[in-house]
Coordinates of C-alpha atoms and ligand atoms in Angstrom, one line a residue:
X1 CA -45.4 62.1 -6.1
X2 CA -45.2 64.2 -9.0
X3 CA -45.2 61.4 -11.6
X4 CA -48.4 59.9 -10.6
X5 CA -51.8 59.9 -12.4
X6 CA -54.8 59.6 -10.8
X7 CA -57.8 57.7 -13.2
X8 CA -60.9 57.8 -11.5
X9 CA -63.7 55.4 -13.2
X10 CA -67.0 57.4 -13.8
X11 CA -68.8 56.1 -17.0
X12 CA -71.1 53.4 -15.1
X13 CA -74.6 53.7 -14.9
X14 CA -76.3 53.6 -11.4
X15 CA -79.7 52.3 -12.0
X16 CA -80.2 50.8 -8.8
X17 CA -80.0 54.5 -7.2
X18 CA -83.6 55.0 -9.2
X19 CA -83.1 58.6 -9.7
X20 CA -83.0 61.2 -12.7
X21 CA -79.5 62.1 -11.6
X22 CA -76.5 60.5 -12.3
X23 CA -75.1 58.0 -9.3
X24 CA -72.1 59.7 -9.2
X25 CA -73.2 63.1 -8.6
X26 CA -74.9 62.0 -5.2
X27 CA -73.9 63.6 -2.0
X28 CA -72.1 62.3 1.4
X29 CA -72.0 65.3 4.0
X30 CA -72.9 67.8 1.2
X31 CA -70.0 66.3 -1.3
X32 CA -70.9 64.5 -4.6
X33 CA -69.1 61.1 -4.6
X34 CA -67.1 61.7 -7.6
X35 CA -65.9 64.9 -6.3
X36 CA -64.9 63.0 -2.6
X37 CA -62.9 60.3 -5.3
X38 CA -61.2 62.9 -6.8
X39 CA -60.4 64.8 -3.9
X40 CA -58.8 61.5 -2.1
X41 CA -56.3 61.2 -5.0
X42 CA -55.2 64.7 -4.5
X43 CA -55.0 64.5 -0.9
X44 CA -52.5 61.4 -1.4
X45 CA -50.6 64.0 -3.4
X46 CA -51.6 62.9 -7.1
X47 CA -52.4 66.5 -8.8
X48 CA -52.9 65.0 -12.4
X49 CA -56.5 63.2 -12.4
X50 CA -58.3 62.1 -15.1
X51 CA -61.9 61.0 -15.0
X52 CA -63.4 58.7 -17.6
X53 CA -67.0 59.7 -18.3
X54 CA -70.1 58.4 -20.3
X55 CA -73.3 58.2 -19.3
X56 CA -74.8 61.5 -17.8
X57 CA -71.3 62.8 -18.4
X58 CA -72.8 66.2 -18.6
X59 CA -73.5 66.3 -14.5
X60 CA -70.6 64.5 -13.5
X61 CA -68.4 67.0 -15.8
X62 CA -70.4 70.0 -13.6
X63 CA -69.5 68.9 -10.8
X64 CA -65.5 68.7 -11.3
X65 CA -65.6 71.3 -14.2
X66 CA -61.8 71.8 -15.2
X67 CA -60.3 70.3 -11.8
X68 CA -59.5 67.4 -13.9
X69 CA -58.8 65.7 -17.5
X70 CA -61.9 64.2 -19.2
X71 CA -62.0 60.7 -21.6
X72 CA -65.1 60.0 -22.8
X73 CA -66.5 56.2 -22.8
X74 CA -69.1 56.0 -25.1
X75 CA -70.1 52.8 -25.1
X76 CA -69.6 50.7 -21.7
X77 CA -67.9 47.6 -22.7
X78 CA -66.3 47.0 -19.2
X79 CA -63.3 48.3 -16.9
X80 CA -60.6 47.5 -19.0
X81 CA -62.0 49.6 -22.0
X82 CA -62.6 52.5 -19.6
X83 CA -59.1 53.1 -19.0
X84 CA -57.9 52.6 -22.5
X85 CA -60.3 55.7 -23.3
X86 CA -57.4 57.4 -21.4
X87 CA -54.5 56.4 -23.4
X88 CA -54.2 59.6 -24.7
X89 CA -53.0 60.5 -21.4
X90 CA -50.8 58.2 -20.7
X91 CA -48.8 57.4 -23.6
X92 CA -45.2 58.6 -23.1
X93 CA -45.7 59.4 -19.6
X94 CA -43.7 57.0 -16.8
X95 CA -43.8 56.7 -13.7
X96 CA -47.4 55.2 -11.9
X97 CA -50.7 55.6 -12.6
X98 CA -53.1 54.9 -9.6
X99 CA -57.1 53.4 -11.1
X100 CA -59.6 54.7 -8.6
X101 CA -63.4 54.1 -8.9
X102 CA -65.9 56.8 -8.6
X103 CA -68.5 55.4 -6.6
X104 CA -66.1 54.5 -3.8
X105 CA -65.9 57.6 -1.9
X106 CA -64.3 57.4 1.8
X107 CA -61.0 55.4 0.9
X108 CA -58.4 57.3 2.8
X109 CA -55.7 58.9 1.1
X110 CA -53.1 57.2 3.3
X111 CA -54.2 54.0 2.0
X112 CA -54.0 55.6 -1.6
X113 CA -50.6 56.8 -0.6
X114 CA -49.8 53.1 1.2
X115 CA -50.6 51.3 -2.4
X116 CA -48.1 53.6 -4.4
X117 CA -45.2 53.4 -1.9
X118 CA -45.6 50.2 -1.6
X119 CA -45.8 49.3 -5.7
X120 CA -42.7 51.8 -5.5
X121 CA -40.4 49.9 -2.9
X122 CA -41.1 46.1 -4.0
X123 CA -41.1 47.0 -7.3
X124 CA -43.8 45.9 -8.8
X125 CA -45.8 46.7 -12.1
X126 CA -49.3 46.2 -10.7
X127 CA -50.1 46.9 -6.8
X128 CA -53.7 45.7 -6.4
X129 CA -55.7 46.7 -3.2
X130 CA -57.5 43.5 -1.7
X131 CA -59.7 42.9 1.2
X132 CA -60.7 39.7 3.2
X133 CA -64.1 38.9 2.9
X134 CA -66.3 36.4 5.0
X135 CA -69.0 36.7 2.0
X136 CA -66.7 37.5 -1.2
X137 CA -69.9 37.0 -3.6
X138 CA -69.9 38.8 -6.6
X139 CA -66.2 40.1 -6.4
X140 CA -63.4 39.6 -8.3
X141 CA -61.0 36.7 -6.5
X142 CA -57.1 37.0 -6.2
X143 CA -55.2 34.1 -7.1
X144 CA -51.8 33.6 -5.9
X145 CA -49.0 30.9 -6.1
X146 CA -48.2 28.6 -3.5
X147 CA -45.3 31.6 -2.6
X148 CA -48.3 33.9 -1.9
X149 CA -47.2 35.8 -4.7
X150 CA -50.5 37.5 -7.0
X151 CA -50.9 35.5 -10.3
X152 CA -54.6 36.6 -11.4
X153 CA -58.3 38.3 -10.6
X154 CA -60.5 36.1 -11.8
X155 CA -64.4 37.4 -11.8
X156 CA -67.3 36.1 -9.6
X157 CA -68.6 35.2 -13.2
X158 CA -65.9 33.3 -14.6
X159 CA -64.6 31.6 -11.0
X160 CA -64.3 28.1 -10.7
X161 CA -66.3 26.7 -8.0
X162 CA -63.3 25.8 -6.4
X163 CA -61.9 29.9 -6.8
X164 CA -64.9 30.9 -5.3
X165 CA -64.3 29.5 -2.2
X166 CA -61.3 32.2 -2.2
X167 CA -61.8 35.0 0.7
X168 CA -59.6 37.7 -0.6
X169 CA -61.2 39.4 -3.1
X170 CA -60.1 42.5 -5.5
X171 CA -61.0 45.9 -4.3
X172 CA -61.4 47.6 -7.8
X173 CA -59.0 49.9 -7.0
X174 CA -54.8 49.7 -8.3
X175 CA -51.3 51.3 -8.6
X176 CA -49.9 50.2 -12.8
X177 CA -46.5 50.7 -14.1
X178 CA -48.0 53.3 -16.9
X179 CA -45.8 51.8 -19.5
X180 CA -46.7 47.8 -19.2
X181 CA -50.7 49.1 -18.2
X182 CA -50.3 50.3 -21.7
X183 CA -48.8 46.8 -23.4
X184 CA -51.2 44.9 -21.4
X185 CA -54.0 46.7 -22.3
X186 CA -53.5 46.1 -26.1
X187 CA -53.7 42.3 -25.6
X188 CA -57.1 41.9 -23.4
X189 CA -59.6 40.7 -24.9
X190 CA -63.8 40.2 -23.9
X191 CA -63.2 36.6 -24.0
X192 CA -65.2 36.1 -20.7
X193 CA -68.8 35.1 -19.2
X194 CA -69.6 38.8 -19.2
X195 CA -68.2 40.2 -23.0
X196 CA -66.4 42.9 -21.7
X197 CA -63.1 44.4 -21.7
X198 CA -61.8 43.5 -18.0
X199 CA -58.9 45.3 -16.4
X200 CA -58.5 42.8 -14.0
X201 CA -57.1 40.7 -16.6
X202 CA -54.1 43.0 -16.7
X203 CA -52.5 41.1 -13.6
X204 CA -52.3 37.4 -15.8
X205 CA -51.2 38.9 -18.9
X206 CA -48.5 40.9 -16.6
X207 CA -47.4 37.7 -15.1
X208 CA -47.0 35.6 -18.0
X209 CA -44.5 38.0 -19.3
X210 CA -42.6 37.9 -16.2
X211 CA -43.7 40.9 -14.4
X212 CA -43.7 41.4 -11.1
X213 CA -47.6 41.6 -9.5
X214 CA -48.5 41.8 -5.6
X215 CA -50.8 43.7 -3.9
X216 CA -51.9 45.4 -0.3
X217 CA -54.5 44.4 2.1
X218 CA -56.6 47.0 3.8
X219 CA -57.0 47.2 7.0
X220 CA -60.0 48.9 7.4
X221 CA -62.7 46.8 5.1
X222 CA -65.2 50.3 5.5
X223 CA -62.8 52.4 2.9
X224 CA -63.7 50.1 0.2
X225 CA -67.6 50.2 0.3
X226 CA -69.4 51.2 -3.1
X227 CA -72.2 52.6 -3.4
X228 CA -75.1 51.1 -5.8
X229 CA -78.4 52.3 -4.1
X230 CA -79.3 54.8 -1.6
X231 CA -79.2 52.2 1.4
X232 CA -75.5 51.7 0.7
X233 CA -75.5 55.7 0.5
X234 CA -76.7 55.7 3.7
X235 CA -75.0 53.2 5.3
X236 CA -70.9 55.3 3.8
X237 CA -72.8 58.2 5.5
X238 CA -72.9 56.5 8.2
X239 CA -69.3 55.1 8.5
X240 CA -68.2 58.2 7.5
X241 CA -69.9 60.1 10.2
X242 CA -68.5 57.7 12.8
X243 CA -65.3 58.1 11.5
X244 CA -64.9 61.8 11.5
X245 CA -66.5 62.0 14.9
X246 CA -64.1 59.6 16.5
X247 CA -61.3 61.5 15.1
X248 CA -63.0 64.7 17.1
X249 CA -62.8 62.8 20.2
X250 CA -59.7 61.5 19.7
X251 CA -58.4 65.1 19.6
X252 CA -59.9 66.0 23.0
X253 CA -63.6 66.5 21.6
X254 CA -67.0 65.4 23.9
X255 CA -69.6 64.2 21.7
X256 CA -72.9 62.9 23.7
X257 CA -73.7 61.1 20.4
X258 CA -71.5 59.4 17.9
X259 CA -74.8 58.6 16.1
X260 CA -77.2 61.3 16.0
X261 CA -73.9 64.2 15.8
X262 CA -73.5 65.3 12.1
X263 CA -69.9 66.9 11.5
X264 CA -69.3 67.6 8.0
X265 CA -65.3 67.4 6.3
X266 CA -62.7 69.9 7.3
X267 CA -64.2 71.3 10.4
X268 CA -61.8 72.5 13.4
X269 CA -63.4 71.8 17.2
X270 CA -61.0 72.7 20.0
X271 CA -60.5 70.6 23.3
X272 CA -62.9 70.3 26.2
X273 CA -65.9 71.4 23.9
X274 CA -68.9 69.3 24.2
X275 CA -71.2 68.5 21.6
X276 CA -74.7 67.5 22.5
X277 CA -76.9 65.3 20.1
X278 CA -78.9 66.3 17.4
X279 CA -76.5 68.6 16.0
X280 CA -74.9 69.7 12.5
X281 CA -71.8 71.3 11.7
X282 CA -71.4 72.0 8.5
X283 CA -67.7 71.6 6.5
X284 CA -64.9 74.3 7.0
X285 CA -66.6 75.5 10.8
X286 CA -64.3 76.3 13.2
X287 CA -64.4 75.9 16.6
X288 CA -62.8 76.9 20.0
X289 CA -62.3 75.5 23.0
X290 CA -64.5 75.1 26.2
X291 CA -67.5 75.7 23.8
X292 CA -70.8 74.1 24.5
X293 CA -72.9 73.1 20.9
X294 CA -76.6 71.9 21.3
X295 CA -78.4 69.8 21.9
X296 CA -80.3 70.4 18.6
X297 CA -77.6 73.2 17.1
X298 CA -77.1 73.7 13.0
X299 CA -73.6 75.4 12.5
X300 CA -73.6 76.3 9.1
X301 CA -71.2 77.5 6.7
X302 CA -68.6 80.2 7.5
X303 CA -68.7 80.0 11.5
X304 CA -66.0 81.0 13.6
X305 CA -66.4 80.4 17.3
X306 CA -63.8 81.5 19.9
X307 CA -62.9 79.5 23.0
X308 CA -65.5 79.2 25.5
X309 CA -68.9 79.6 23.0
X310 CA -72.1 78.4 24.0
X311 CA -74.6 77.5 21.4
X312 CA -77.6 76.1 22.6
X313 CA -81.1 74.5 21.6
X314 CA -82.8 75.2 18.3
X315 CA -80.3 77.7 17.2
X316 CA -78.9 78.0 13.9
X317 CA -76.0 80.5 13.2
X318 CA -74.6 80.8 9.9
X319 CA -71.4 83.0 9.0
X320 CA -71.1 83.9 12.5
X321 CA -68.0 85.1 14.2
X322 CA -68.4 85.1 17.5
X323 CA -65.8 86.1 20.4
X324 CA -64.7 84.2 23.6
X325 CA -67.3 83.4 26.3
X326 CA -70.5 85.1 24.5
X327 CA -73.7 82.8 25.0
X328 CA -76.5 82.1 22.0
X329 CA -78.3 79.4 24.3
X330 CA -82.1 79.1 22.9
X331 CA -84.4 79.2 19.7
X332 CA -82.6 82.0 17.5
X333 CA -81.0 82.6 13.9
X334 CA -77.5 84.6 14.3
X335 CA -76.9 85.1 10.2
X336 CA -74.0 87.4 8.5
X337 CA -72.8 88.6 12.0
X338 CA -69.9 89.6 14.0
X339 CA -70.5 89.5 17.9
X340 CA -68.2 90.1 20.9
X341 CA -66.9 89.1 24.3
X342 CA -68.8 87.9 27.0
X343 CA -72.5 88.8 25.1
X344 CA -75.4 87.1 25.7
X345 CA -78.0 86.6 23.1
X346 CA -81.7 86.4 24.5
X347 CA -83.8 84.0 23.5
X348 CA -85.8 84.0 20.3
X349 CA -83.3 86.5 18.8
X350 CA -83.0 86.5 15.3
X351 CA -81.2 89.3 12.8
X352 CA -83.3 89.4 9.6
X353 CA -80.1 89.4 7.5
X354 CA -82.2 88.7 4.0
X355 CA -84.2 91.5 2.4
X356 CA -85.0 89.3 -0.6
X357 CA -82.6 90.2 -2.6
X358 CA -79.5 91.2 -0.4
X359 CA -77.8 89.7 2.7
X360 CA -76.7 92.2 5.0
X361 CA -74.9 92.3 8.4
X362 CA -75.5 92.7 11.8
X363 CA -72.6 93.8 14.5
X364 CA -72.7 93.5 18.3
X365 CA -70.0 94.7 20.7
X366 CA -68.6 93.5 24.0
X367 CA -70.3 92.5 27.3
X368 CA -74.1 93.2 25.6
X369 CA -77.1 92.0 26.7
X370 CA -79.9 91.6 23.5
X371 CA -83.3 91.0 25.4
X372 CA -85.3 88.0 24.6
X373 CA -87.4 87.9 21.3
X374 CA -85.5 90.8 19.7
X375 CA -85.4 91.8 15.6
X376 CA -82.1 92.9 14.4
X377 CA -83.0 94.1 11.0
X378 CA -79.6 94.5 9.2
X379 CA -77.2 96.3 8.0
X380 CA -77.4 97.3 11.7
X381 CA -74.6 98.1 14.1
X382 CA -74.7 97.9 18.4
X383 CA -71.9 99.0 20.2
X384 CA -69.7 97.6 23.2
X385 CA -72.2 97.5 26.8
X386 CA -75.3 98.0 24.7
X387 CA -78.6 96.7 26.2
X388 CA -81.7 96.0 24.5
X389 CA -85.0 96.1 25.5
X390 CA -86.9 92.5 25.1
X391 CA -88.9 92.5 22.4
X392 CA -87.6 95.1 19.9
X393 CA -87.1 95.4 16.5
X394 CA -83.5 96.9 16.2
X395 CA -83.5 99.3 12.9
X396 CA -80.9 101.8 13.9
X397 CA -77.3 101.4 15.9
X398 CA -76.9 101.6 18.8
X399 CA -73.9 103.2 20.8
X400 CA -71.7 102.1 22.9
X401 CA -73.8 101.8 27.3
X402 CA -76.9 102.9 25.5
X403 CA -80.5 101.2 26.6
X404 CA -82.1 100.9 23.2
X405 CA -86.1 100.0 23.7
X406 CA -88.0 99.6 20.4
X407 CA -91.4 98.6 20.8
X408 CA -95.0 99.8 21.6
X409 CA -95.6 100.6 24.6
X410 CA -98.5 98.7 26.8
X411 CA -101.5 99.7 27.8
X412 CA -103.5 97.8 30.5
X413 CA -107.5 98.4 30.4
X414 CA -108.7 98.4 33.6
X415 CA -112.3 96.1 33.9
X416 CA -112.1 95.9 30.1
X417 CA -112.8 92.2 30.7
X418 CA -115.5 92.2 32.9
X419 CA -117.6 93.3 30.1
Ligands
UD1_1 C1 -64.9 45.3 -10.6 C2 -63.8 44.3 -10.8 C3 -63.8 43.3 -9.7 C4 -63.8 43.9 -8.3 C5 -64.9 45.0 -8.2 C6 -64.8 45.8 -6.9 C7 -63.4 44.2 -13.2 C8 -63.6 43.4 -14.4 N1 -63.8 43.7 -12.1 O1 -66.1 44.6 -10.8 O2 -62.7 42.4 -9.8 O3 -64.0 43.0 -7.3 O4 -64.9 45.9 -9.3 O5 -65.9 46.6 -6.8 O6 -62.9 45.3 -13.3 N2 -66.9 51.4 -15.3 C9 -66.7 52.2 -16.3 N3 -66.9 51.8 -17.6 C10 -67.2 50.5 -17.9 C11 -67.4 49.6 -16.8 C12 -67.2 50.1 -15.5 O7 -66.5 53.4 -16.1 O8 -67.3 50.1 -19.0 C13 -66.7 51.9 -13.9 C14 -68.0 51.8 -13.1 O9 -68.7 53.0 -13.2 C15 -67.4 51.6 -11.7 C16 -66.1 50.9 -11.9 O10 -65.8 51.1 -13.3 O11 -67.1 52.9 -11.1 C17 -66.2 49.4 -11.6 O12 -67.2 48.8 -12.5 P1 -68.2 47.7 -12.0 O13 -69.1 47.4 -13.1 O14 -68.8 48.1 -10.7 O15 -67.2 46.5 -11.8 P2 -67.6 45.2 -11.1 O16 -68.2 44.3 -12.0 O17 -68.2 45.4 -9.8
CA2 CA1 -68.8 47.4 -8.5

């Protein structure tokens, strides 16, 4: 879909979030939403998007940096003007151009993708997305003619008490014919109950010159959420999260926990793995098979696990590669590392990776056994078979079958105590 133009709507204001920063620029699963809009328009294969920014422009624009097009929306005078502050990219261009809205972050591309093919195939100049809703309140209402074809949106606002009654109610979110957006847009005007520039009015102005309108129905109501305040963040977290997991399971994936189990986007998990609750796994992980994760695990950034892992209780790992069958299972931090086959990891293990100004790394071998409550001070290097001694501070490699012990030895007092 070379042709098509993404515009994602980015000007509004947010207030009900009560923060300093913008709405926009709020995460889901480490992602600002902006950035998750964008990135659904590109994974329904739009490559041109342009954003339309205004108010605290500055963080939305360092967030997507040059990723996209910018048109700036002074003044907000509704959604209609929004995208005419776009026109410049538009003009002479044909083909679609798909309106998407910032703060509505988990529509799926394949319903992105559904809207245009489907604008595409019946031919039509506007290809609204719509929803059913058993409380419509406050949303724009679709009106169509006895033939179920769309004639009009007509705003919460401006809606007869008799269109109000009307369940199917506009999603925010369209495929336009660029050419006839274009003449439309010249002739709306903020005739309404709210003085603003509406885009919605698009589809009556379309209509009474003869062009053909319709529109798709979601399925899945959830893709459609905005989000105004940081309950409704919550609550797309949420959705989100159950989503992604259930796609995990659905791909052979054990998860104890839909709830309390906190996968990030783009992570890989193998089959026959179990996740236990309480644990994170953060985006571009990947997985193996037969692995065992938690309860109580954080998987962080750059891990790569082979088949047949365990990662146990209160152990975080970050930029880990770790080979088939090796064992992590209690209380330690494996940071920067590369371990082998078939190791196990004592408890309470940690490699200081961090000397306050560098990160180094830390590499174990094969079939090693790291004693309980060891120090791996990095850059530091253990060979294959290596054992070490519970308890030490690792400083210097160690070779390949060597014992390496590094700690004081004890001393026991006889009677000392009976003093
Ligand atoms: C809009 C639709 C309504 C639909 C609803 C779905 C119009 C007139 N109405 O209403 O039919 O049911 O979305 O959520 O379009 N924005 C700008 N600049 C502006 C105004 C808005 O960038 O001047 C952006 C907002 O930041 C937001 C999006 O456009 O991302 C939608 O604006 P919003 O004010 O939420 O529209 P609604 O009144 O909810
Ligand atoms: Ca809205």
């Amino acid at each position: 879909m070379e042709d098509t133009i993404a515009i994602v709507m980015a000007a509004g204001k947010g207030t009900r979030m009560k923060s300093k920063k913008s709405k926009l620029v709020h995460q889901i699963y480490g992602k600002e939403l902006v950035k998750r809009a964008v990135e659904n328009a590109r994974k329904a294969g739009i490559d041109d998007v342009i954003a339309v920014v205004g108010y605290q422009k500055e963080q939305i624009q360092a967030v997507l940096g040059d990723t996209v097009k910018y048109a700036i929306q002074e003044e907000m005078l509704g959604t209609g003007h929004a995208v005419m502050q776009a026109k410049k990219y538009l003009e002479g261009k044909e083909g679609k151009v798909v309106i998407l809205s910032g703060d509505v972050p988990i529509l799926r591309p394949t319903t992105i993708k559904a809207l245009i093919e489907k604008s595409i195939e019946r031919k039509e100049y506007a290809t609204l997305l719509t929803a059913i809703y058993d409380n419509p309140s406050g949303y724009g209402r679709i009106i169509r003619d006895e033939g179920g074809n769309v004639k009009a949106i007509v705003e919460h606002k401006d809606a007869t008490e008799m269109q109000k009654e009307i369940k199917e109610i506009n999603a925010g979110i369209y495929c336009f014919d660029i050419k006839e957006l274009l003449n439309a847009l010249d002739s709306i005007t903020s005739d309404n109950a709210q003085g603003e520039y509406y885009l919605t009015d698009v589809i009556k102005i379309m209509n009474d010159k003869g062009l053909k309108t319709g529109a798709v129905i979601v399925e899945d109501n959830t893709e459609i959420l905005g989000v105004n305040d940081k309950i409704q963040l919550e609550l797309l977290t949420r959705v989100l999260r159950l989503r992604i997991n259930s796609e995990h399971m659905r791909n052979g994936v054990t998860i104890e926990d839909i709830n309390t189990t906190y996968i990030y986007d783009d992570v890989e998990i193998g089959a026959d793995t179990v996740i236990h609750p309480n644990t994170t796994i953060k985006s571009g992980v990947k997985i193996g098979e037969d692995c065992e994760i938690g309860p109580n695990a954080y998987i962080r950034e750059g891990c790569d696990l082979a088949n047949k892992v365990k990662i146990g209780s209160f152990v975080e790992i970050k930029k880990a590669k770790i080979a088939e069958g090796t064992k992590v299972p209690h209380l330690s931090y494996m940071g920067d590392c590369e371990i082998g086959a078939k190791t196990n990891i004592g408890c309470g293990t940690i490699t200081c990776n961090y000397d306050g100004f560098n990160k180094s790394k830390t590499i174990i071998g094969d079939n090693s056994f790291i004693g309980s409550n060891t120090n791996l001070v990095a850059p530091v290097t253990l060979g294959n078979d290596t054992f070490v001694a519970a308890g030490s501070t690792i400083t210097d490699d160690v070779p390949d079958y060597a014992l390496a012990i590094a700690r004081q030895r004890q001393i026991n007092k006889e009677d000392w105590n009976k003093k």
